[in-house]
Each structure stands twice: as structure tokens, then as C-alpha cells.
Amino acid sequence: MGSGMSPLIYLLYSVFLLQHLQTTAGHLNIFQELEHGEDWNKHVRLKVKEDGNSHTSSSHIDPELKLFFHYNDLKVGNKIPIYFPTKDPSTSPRLLSKQESNSIPFSSSQLPYILQLVSFPEGSKQAKAMRDTLHHCEFPPLKGETKFCATSLESILDSVREIFGSKSKFRVLTTNYLSESISILQNYTISETPTEILTRKIVACHTLPYPYAVFYCHGQDSDNKLYKVLLVGEDGGRIEAAAMCHTDTSQWDPHHVAFRVLKTVPGASPVCHFFPSDNLVWVPTS
């Protein structure tokens, strides 16, 4: 444990993450989560499909991509259709210790061996999801961006500390469901003025499909804006959501799903999105 976090805060983060991400089910039982295939956390996919079967055509937007919105939509009283998935922690991929994750190869070049370890046949939906995750992790960062894939809690904290500075203290933001029952897709109204988290350094971590928990994390020193937004759904459900607006998208791939969803192009306007509840957003506190 480095100097960036006190023992108490480190323990609280550990308990929080383990409660939300770790399951007591057997190791093989967690692989059923990969039945979602490439659809899991679609908003972090770099490109839309180019096989003629894209679910992000102008005539149809996949409901799971309804996390993106325009910056001008972030006003009290505005209604935004949002997809907030609900997930059963008992079937979620479990978070490995650093010792466990370091003992397992994590490279597309070793995928055939990994598939043997987990007993997935090549060509299966699970194998394709794993291949996509590995390629996503190996894709080079954008100009000025820092990115990494973490396969343990320790590696997340070590990498975030390295980005923010060894003596920095930091905290994590998440999207929190304030009601027991939440409709997966519905119109939400912004009920209060969004609270901006003032910081230039942000590291956002998204889960990717894999037999165990894998986080794709990225960030940069930029003018991106981070918010906490209180939302009230049509069914009365309340959510305190974390949201980010990317102010400069000029370096983004023009085929990024966000541009198709928002009907815009790189560099034309900010791209904003809400974070699903299993995503982690790290910010320095000093």
C-alpha cells in the first residue's frame, strides 16, 4: 500500500469494490456473464460494426447505447432517455487478487492457451468477447491519453496513483441507484442543478467482458468535465449518476459509436455520457 491512501480509506475502497464486484460463486460459474458477448459496456467500444449489421444505424439506436447525450442537455428539467443496466452481483465476474491475476496470461497472442484454461472453444461467443477485450486493451492510446487495463484491485490503485502522483490522495465516484427498483430503459428528468467536480485529472474505468473482472481505464489532463447528476425516472426511481463531457473529440475515431448516436462528427461538439453503475471514476482530492 502506497502513501497515496490512508489504511482506512484503502480498506473502505477494498470493501466497496469487493461488495459490488466479487462473487462467492465458483470460478467457472462466473463465465456465464460472457453470454453478453461484445454488448457489455458498449459505450467504450471504439468503432461501430462495419459488417453491415450495425445496431447503431440512423434508423435504430441500440438501447444499451442510450448513455450518450449532448452537453446542452445537461439542464434542470430536461428529459433524457437513459439505459441503466441492473446486474446481479452473484453472477458478476469476480475480482482477482494481484497474485492471482499475474499468474494468468493476459495477451491476445496467448488467447488459445487462455481459452484452454477456461474451457471455451475457439469461435464461441465467449471466445469472441475475450478476444475483443484483449484487443481493446492493446489498442494504442489517443494523443495525450493515458490508458491501462487492470485485472486486480491492487493494479487499479497502483496505476491511478502513478497517474496522479505518488503523494496524491484520490477518491472514487460511481453511479448510485437510490431506489430499490430501477427500469432498465426510461426517460429520466434532471431534478437538480448538476454538480461539477472541478478537476483536470480524471481516470475512468469501465468493465469489459472476461471470465474475471477486467477494467479498461483511461484519462488525460484535459478540460473534460465531470458531473454528479440527480435523475428521477418516469417510474419514480432515483439515481445519482456520474457523467462526463469530453470537450475535445477531434482525435477520436470517426467511427466511434458516440458520433453515430449523437449524429455528430469528431471535434464538432462535446460528447457526454453517463457511467453505468459498475464503472469507477477516480479523481484526486489534493
Tab-separated table of N, CA and C in Angstrom, residues 45-48 50 252-260 266:
chain	number	residue	atom	x	y	z
A	45	ARG	N	-16.788	0.955	-26.738
A	45	ARG	CA	-16.296	0.372	-27.974
A	45	ARG	C	-15.768	1.477	-28.879
A	46	LEU	N	-14.631	1.236	-29.516
A	46	LEU	CA	-14.017	2.282	-30.321
A	46	LEU	C	-14.758	2.539	-31.620
A	47	LYS	N	-15.304	1.497	-32.220
A	47	LYS	CA	-15.926	1.660	-33.524
A	47	LYS	C	-17.282	0.973	-33.548
A	48	VAL	N	-18.134	1.439	-34.486
A	48	VAL	CA	-19.358	0.706	-34.761
A	48	VAL	C	-18.996	-0.487	-35.626
A	50	GLU	N	-18.770	-2.817	-38.772
A	50	GLU	CA	-18.640	-2.478	-40.181
A	50	GLU	C	-18.991	-3.672	-41.056
A	252	TRP	N	-10.651	11.566	-31.865
A	252	TRP	CA	-11.398	10.316	-31.775
A	252	TRP	C	-11.572	9.699	-33.159
A	253	ASP	N	-11.715	8.389	-33.172
A	253	ASP	CA	-12.017	7.670	-34.405
A	253	ASP	C	-13.383	8.132	-34.921
A	254	PRO	N	-13.491	8.514	-36.182
A	254	PRO	CA	-14.783	8.986	-36.702
A	254	PRO	C	-15.876	7.928	-36.666
A	255	HIS	N	-15.489	6.660	-36.499
A	255	HIS	CA	-16.475	5.579	-36.425
A	255	HIS	C	-16.884	5.250	-34.997
A	256	HIS	N	-16.430	6.051	-34.026
A	256	HIS	CA	-16.825	5.819	-32.638
A	256	HIS	C	-18.347	5.855	-32.536
A	257	VAL	N	-18.884	4.946	-31.724
A	257	VAL	CA	-20.342	4.844	-31.628
A	257	VAL	C	-20.998	6.139	-31.177
A	258	ALA	N	-20.297	6.949	-30.387
A	258	ALA	CA	-20.896	8.178	-29.867
A	258	ALA	C	-21.330	9.113	-30.984
A	259	PHE	N	-20.535	9.188	-32.056
A	259	PHE	CA	-20.871	10.099	-33.145
A	259	PHE	C	-22.114	9.635	-33.894
A	260	ARG	N	-22.286	8.339	-34.011
A	260	ARG	CA	-23.482	7.811	-34.669
A	260	ARG	C	-24.713	8.074	-33.808
A	266	PRO	N	-16.200	14.083	-35.209
A	266	PRO	CA	-15.096	14.460	-34.322
A	266	PRO	C	-14.819	15.964	-34.334
